[in-house]
C-alpha positions in Angstrom: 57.2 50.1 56.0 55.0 53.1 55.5 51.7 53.3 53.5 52.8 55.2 50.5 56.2 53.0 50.2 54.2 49.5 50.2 52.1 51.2 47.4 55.0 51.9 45.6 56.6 49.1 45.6 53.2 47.1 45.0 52.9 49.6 41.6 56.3 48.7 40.4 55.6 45.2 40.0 53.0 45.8 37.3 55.2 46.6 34.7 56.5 44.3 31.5 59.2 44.8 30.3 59.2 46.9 27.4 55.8 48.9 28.5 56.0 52.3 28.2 54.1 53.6 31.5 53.6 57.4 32.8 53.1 58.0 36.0 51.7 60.5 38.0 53.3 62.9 40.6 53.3 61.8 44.1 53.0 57.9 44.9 53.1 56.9 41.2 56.3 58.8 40.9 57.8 56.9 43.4 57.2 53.1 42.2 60.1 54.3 39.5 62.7 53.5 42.7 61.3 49.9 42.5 61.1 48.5 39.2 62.6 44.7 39.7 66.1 44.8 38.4 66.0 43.2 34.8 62.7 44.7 34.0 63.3 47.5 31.1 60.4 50.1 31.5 60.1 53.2 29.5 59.2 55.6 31.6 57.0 58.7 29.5 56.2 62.3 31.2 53.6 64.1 29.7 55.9 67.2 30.0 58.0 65.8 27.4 60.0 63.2 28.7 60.7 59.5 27.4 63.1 56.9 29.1 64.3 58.4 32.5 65.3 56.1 35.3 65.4 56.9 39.1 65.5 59.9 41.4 69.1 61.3 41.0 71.5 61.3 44.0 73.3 64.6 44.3 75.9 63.4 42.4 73.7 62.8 39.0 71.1 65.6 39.9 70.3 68.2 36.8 68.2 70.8 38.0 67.1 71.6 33.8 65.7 67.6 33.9 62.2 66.9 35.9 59.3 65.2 35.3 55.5 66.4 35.0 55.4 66.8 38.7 59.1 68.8 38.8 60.7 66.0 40.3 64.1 65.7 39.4 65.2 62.5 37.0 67.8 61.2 35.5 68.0 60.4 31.5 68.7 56.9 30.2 70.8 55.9 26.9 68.2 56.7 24.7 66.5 59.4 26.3 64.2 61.5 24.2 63.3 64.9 25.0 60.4 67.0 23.4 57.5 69.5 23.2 54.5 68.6 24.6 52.4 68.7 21.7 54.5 65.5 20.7 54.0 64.1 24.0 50.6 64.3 24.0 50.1 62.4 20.7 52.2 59.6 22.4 49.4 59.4 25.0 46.3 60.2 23.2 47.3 58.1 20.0 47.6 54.7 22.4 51.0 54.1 22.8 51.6 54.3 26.5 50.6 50.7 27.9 50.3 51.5 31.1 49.6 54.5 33.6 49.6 55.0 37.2 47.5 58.1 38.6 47.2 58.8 42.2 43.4 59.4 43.3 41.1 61.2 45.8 38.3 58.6 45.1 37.7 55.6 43.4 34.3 53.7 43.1 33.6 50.1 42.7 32.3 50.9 39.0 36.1 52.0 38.2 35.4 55.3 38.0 38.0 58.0 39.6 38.1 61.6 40.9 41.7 63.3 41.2 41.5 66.9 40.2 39.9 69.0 42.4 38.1 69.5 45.7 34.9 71.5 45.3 35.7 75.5 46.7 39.7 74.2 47.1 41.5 76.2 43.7 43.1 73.3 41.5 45.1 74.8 38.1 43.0 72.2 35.6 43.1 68.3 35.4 45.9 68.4 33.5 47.0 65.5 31.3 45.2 63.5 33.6 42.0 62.9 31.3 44.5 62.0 28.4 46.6 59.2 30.1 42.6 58.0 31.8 41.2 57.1 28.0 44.4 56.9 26.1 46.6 54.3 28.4 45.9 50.9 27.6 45.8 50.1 31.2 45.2 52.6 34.2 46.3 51.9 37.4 45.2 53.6 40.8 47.7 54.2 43.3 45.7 55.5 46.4 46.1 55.4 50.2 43.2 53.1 51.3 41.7 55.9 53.9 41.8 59.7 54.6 43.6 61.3 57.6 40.0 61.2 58.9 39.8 57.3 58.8 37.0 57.9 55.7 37.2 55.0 53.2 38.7 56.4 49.9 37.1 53.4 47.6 33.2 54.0 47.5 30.4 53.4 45.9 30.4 56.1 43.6 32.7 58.8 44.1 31.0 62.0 45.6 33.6 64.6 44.1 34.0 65.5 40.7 35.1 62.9 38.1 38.6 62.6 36.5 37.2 59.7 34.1 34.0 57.8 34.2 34.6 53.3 34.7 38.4 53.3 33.4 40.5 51.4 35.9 41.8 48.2 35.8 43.4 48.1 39.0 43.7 49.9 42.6 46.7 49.2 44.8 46.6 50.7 48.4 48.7 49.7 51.3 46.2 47.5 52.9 45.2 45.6 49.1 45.4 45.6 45.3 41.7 45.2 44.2 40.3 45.0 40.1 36.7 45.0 39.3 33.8 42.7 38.2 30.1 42.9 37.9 30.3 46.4 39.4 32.5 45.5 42.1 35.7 45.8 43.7 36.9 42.4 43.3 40.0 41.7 46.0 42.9 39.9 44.7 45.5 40.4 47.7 45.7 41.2 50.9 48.9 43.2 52.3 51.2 41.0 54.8 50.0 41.1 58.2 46.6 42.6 57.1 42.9 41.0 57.4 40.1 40.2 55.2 38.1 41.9 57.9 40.6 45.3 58.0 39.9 45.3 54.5 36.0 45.2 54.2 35.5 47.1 57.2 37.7 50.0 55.5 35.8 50.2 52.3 32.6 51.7 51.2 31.9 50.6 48.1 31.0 46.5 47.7 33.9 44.1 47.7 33.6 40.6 45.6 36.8 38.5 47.6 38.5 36.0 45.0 38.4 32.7 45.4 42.4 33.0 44.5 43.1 35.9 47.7 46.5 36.0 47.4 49.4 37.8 49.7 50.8 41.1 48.4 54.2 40.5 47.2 56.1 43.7 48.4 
């Protein structure tokens, strides 16, 4: 199974049923092909989408429906369409219970940096700094190294900041890790991979639970 597939899958398991979760473009996107079957999430994009499902085949595909990242979706009974000034007070007045961003960086203090790459041109954060303070629970979705083998989960993140100690969880393909005292705290380890991959891999401190667990995938 490939890196950004075990993420996904990892992600999808996160959600309640009945949250209402936005996610990002690129990894985040994808967990929306693995919500367990009898879990009801409402999926919410920032472009002014609420209650969409999975990636359309080519026989459901609409090329007028997409989310934030124009990825196509497909509507669900009860779909609501709107303008993004309403979509924005969904997000910034609390209502979305969950969101799933994918990152460059992520420090042990739960801080994260996903907008740009100093001297690289980047169009704005976005609604990335909304969904950061106005989820009730933000999620990292994040490959655990770079194409160079550099660790992607530091001790404090060295580019830019998104938001500044606002995650409550980072899922990579090697672990899902929260935080305490400062720390990435490990709570599972991906099948087939070792405590020592793991710690070897990251920068910032690591804190392993005294309930390590297996990462469901």
């Amino acid at each position: 199974m490939k890196a950004k597939e075990i993420i996904a899958r990892r992600v999808a398991l996160e959600f309640k049923d009945g949250d209402v979760v936005n996610l990002g473009f690129g990894i985040p996107n994808a967990s929306a092909d693995y919500i367990p079957e009898g879990v009801n999430v409402i999926l919410q994009a920032e472009n002014g989408a609420l209650r969409f499902g999975e990636t359309p085949t080519k026989d459901n595909y609409n090329a007028n429906l997409a989310n934030s990242g124009g990825a196509p979706i497909t509507l669900l009974p009860g779909a609501a369409l709107f303008d993004l000034q309403t979509s924005f007070a969904i997000i910034r007045g609390g209502h979305v219970d969950a969101t799933v961003l994918g990152a460059l960086e992520v420090s042990q203090d739960g801080s994260i940096a996903n907008w740009i790459i100093p001297g690289k041109f980047a169009p704005g954060m976005g609604g990335a700094m909304d969904l950061l303070v106005g989820a009730k629970r933000v999620i990292g979705a994040i490959q655990h190294t770079t194409a160079d083998g550099e660790s992607k989960l530091l001790k404090e993140c060295t580019l830019p900041l998104s938001a500044k100690g606002v995650l409550d969880l980072v899922i990579t393909e090697l672990a899902v890790f929260g935080f305490k005292d400062g720390k990435f705290l490990l709570k599972e380890l991906a099948p087939g991979v070792t405590l020592e991959e793991v710690l070897e891999k990251t920068a910032g401190e690591v804190i392993v639970s005294e309930d390590l667990k297996t990462m469901p995938i």
